Coordinates of C-alpha atoms in Angstrom, one line a residue:
M1 CA -138.9 61.1 14.0
H2 CA -140.4 64.3 15.2
G3 CA -139.4 67.3 17.3
R4 CA -136.0 68.3 18.4
G5 CA -133.2 66.1 17.2
G6 CA -135.5 64.4 14.7
E7 CA -136.7 67.2 12.3
D8 CA -134.5 70.2 13.2
G9 CA -131.5 69.3 11.1
T10 CA -129.6 67.3 13.7
L11 CA -130.5 63.8 12.5
Q12 CA -130.3 65.0 8.9
G13 CA -126.7 66.3 9.5
M14 CA -125.7 63.0 11.1
L15 CA -127.1 61.0 8.2
E16 CA -125.2 63.2 5.7
L17 CA -122.0 62.7 7.6
L18 CA -122.6 59.0 7.5
G19 CA -123.4 59.1 3.8
L20 CA -126.8 57.6 4.3
P21 CA -129.8 58.7 2.2
Y22 CA -132.9 60.0 4.0
T23 CA -136.4 61.3 3.2
G24 CA -137.5 64.8 3.5
S25 CA -135.7 68.2 3.6
G26 CA -132.0 68.7 4.1
V27 CA -130.1 70.2 7.1
M28 CA -130.7 73.9 6.5
A29 CA -134.4 73.6 5.5
S30 CA -135.1 71.3 8.4
A31 CA -133.5 73.7 10.9
L32 CA -135.3 76.8 9.4
S33 CA -138.6 75.0 9.5
M34 CA -138.3 74.0 13.1
D35 CA -137.5 77.7 14.0
K36 CA -140.7 79.6 13.8
L37 CA -139.1 83.0 14.3
R38 CA -136.6 82.6 11.4
S39 CA -139.2 81.0 9.2
K40 CA -141.3 84.1 9.7
L41 CA -138.4 86.4 9.1
L42 CA -137.6 84.6 5.8
W43 CA -141.2 84.5 4.7
Q44 CA -141.7 88.2 5.5
G45 CA -138.5 89.1 3.6
A46 CA -139.9 87.2 0.6
G47 CA -143.1 89.2 0.8
L48 CA -145.3 86.3 2.0
P49 CA -148.1 87.0 4.6
V50 CA -147.4 86.2 8.3
A51 CA -149.2 87.4 11.4
P52 CA -147.7 90.4 13.2
W53 CA -145.5 89.3 16.1
V54 CA -143.0 90.2 18.8
A55 CA -140.0 88.0 19.6
L56 CA -138.5 87.8 23.0
T57 CA -135.4 86.1 24.4
R58 CA -135.1 84.6 27.9
A59 CA -132.5 87.2 28.8
E60 CA -134.9 90.0 27.8
F61 CA -137.7 88.4 29.8
E62 CA -135.6 87.9 33.0
K63 CA -134.3 91.5 32.8
G64 CA -137.8 92.9 32.4
L65 CA -139.5 94.1 29.3
S66 CA -138.7 97.6 28.1
E67 CA -141.4 100.2 27.5
E68 CA -140.9 99.8 23.8
Q69 CA -141.4 96.0 24.0
K70 CA -144.5 96.4 26.1
A71 CA -145.9 98.9 23.6
R72 CA -145.2 96.6 20.6
I73 CA -146.9 93.7 22.4
S74 CA -149.9 96.0 23.3
A75 CA -150.2 97.0 19.7
L76 CA -150.9 93.4 18.7
G77 CA -154.2 93.6 20.7
L78 CA -156.0 90.7 22.4
P79 CA -156.3 87.8 22.1
L80 CA -152.6 86.8 21.6
I81 CA -150.9 83.5 21.0
V82 CA -147.7 82.8 22.8
K83 CA -145.4 80.0 21.7
P84 CA -141.8 78.7 21.9
S85 CA -139.9 79.4 18.7
R86 CA -138.4 75.9 18.4
E87 CA -141.0 73.4 19.6
G88 CA -143.6 71.3 17.9
S89 CA -147.0 69.8 18.6
S90 CA -148.2 73.1 20.1
V91 CA -146.1 72.3 23.3
G92 CA -145.8 75.4 25.5
M93 CA -148.4 77.3 23.5
T94 CA -151.0 79.5 25.2
K95 CA -153.9 81.6 24.0
V96 CA -153.9 84.9 26.0
V97 CA -157.3 86.6 26.2
E98 CA -156.6 88.9 29.2
E99 CA -153.6 91.1 29.8
N100 CA -153.0 89.7 33.3
A101 CA -152.5 86.2 31.8
L102 CA -149.6 87.2 29.6
Q103 CA -146.9 86.7 32.3
G104 CA -147.9 83.1 32.9
A105 CA -148.0 82.4 29.2
L106 CA -144.5 83.8 28.7
S107 CA -143.2 81.8 31.7
L108 CA -144.7 78.6 30.2
A109 CA -143.2 79.2 26.8
F110 CA -139.8 79.9 28.2
Q111 CA -139.9 76.4 29.9
H112 CA -139.5 75.0 26.4
D113 CA -137.2 77.4 24.6
D114 CA -134.9 80.4 25.1
E115 CA -136.7 82.3 22.4
I116 CA -140.4 82.8 22.0
L117 CA -143.0 84.4 19.8
I118 CA -146.0 86.6 20.8
E119 CA -148.4 86.7 17.8
K120 CA -151.6 88.5 16.9
W121 CA -154.5 86.1 17.2
L122 CA -155.9 85.1 13.8
C123 CA -159.7 84.4 14.0
G124 CA -160.4 82.2 11.0
P125 CA -160.1 78.5 10.4
E126 CA -156.8 76.6 10.2
F127 CA -155.7 74.7 7.2
T128 CA -152.8 72.4 6.5
V129 CA -151.5 71.6 3.0
A130 CA -149.2 68.7 2.2
I131 CA -146.5 68.6 -0.5
V132 CA -145.0 65.5 -2.0
G133 CA -142.3 66.3 -4.5
E134 CA -143.7 69.0 -6.7
E135 CA -147.3 68.0 -6.1
I136 CA -149.5 70.1 -3.8
L137 CA -152.2 67.9 -2.2
P138 CA -155.7 69.0 -1.4
S139 CA -155.9 71.2 1.7
I140 CA -157.4 70.0 5.0
R141 CA -159.5 72.3 7.2
I142 CA -159.0 71.7 10.9
Q143 CA -161.8 72.3 13.3
P144 CA -160.7 71.8 16.9
A145 CA -163.2 71.2 19.7
G146 CA -161.6 74.0 21.8
T147 CA -160.6 77.5 21.1
F148 CA -157.5 76.5 19.1
Y149 CA -155.5 73.6 17.7
D150 CA -153.4 72.8 20.8
Y151 CA -151.7 69.7 22.0
E152 CA -154.9 68.2 23.5
A153 CA -156.8 68.9 20.3
K154 CA -154.1 67.3 18.2
Y155 CA -153.5 64.1 20.2
L156 CA -156.0 63.6 23.0
S157 CA -159.4 64.9 21.8
D158 CA -161.8 62.7 19.8
E159 CA -163.8 65.9 18.9
T160 CA -161.3 67.5 16.6
Q161 CA -162.6 67.3 13.0
Y162 CA -160.7 67.3 9.7
F163 CA -162.3 68.2 6.4
C164 CA -160.8 67.1 3.1
P165 CA -161.8 68.6 0.8
A166 CA -161.7 71.7 2.9
G167 CA -164.7 73.4 1.5
L168 CA -162.9 76.3 -0.1
E169 CA -163.9 77.8 -3.4
A170 CA -161.7 76.8 -6.3
S171 CA -160.1 80.2 -6.4
Q172 CA -159.3 80.1 -2.7
E173 CA -157.9 76.6 -3.0
A174 CA -155.7 77.7 -5.9
A175 CA -154.5 80.8 -3.9
L176 CA -153.8 78.7 -0.9
Q177 CA -151.8 76.1 -2.9
S178 CA -149.8 78.9 -4.6
L179 CA -148.9 80.5 -1.2
V180 CA -147.9 77.2 0.3
L181 CA -145.6 76.3 -2.7
Q182 CA -143.9 79.7 -2.4
A183 CA -143.4 79.2 1.4
W184 CA -142.1 75.7 0.8
K185 CA -139.5 76.9 -1.8
A186 CA -138.5 79.9 0.2
L187 CA -137.4 77.6 3.1
G188 CA -135.6 75.4 0.6
C189 CA -137.7 72.4 1.6
T190 CA -137.6 69.2 -0.5
G191 CA -139.2 65.8 -0.6
W192 CA -142.4 66.0 1.4
G193 CA -144.0 67.8 4.3
R194 CA -146.8 70.2 5.3
I195 CA -147.4 73.9 5.6
D196 CA -149.9 75.2 8.2
V197 CA -151.9 78.3 7.4
M198 CA -154.7 80.4 9.0
L199 CA -157.5 82.2 7.2
D200 CA -158.1 85.4 9.1
S201 CA -161.4 87.4 9.3
D202 CA -160.0 89.7 6.6
G203 CA -160.1 86.8 4.1
Q204 CA -156.3 86.7 3.9
F205 CA -154.3 83.5 4.3
Y206 CA -151.4 83.8 6.8
L207 CA -148.5 81.3 7.1
L208 CA -148.0 79.6 10.4
E209 CA -145.2 77.1 10.2
A210 CA -143.7 74.3 8.1
N211 CA -143.5 70.7 9.1
T212 CA -140.7 68.7 7.4
S213 CA -141.5 65.4 9.2
P214 CA -145.2 65.1 9.6
G215 CA -147.1 62.1 11.1
M216 CA -147.3 59.1 8.8
T217 CA -149.8 56.8 10.4
S218 CA -152.7 55.6 8.3
H219 CA -154.9 58.3 9.9
S220 CA -152.4 61.2 9.8
L221 CA -153.0 64.3 7.8
V222 CA -150.6 63.8 4.9
P223 CA -152.1 60.3 4.1
M224 CA -155.6 61.9 4.4
A225 CA -154.7 64.5 1.7
A226 CA -153.1 61.8 -0.4
R227 CA -156.2 59.7 -0.4
Q228 CA -158.2 62.7 -1.6
A229 CA -155.8 63.0 -4.4
G230 CA -156.2 59.3 -5.3
M231 CA -153.0 58.0 -3.8
S232 CA -153.1 55.0 -1.4
F233 CA -151.0 54.9 1.7
S234 CA -148.6 52.4 0.1
Q235 CA -148.3 54.6 -3.0
L236 CA -147.5 57.6 -0.8
V237 CA -144.8 55.7 1.1
V238 CA -143.2 54.6 -2.1
R239 CA -143.3 58.1 -3.6
I240 CA -141.7 59.6 -0.5
L241 CA -138.9 57.0 -0.6
E242 CA -138.4 57.7 -4.3
L243 CA -137.8 61.4 -3.4
A244 CA -135.1 60.5 -0.8
D245 CA -131.6 62.0 -1.1

């Protein structure tokens, strides 16, 4: 199950109350991973790289932004990415390339959550790295047909390309895997999942978000990485079940 109710700690809490084992992370790690703002705060506190951002609540938006908030947003520069804090699949997300488009992007994001993030746009390619138990699987480089990896690129477009191996140098792959493992452990995640990362024009990896219940069809990204690591789909499923609490 994906999204709200399925991977935000709600289902996990119910299963724990019923005494039923389940795959993936526990209640707290699932809730933190679904909450992009609190994930970023935790990662930042742990000294891990995240893109500069400004968080806004619905109440602040409806009241009208203060001059300080406007200045902080302006300092991020353009383009910007606006997203709900607790939503998945890039729902409610907008790339803002002109200042006069910001208001509409904020309104759209607030249709999906009471808390949103305005982030500095990162220019480089996006990567996702899967984790199964203590094993970090080979990274996947994502090349969307459009300007960024939005809902259409993820689920509707036939032009989005996925590269595994990702084409990184060995030292970059090692650095990426090390960063992902630190981010995973900082959130308290267990079992299996994915961490999404951007490589900016400065050559630095930046953490985007954690996914504690990724897709598991035969053509999904975790099985793709598992195949590159020599693990069949059936072997992957069995391994995930073995890790269940």
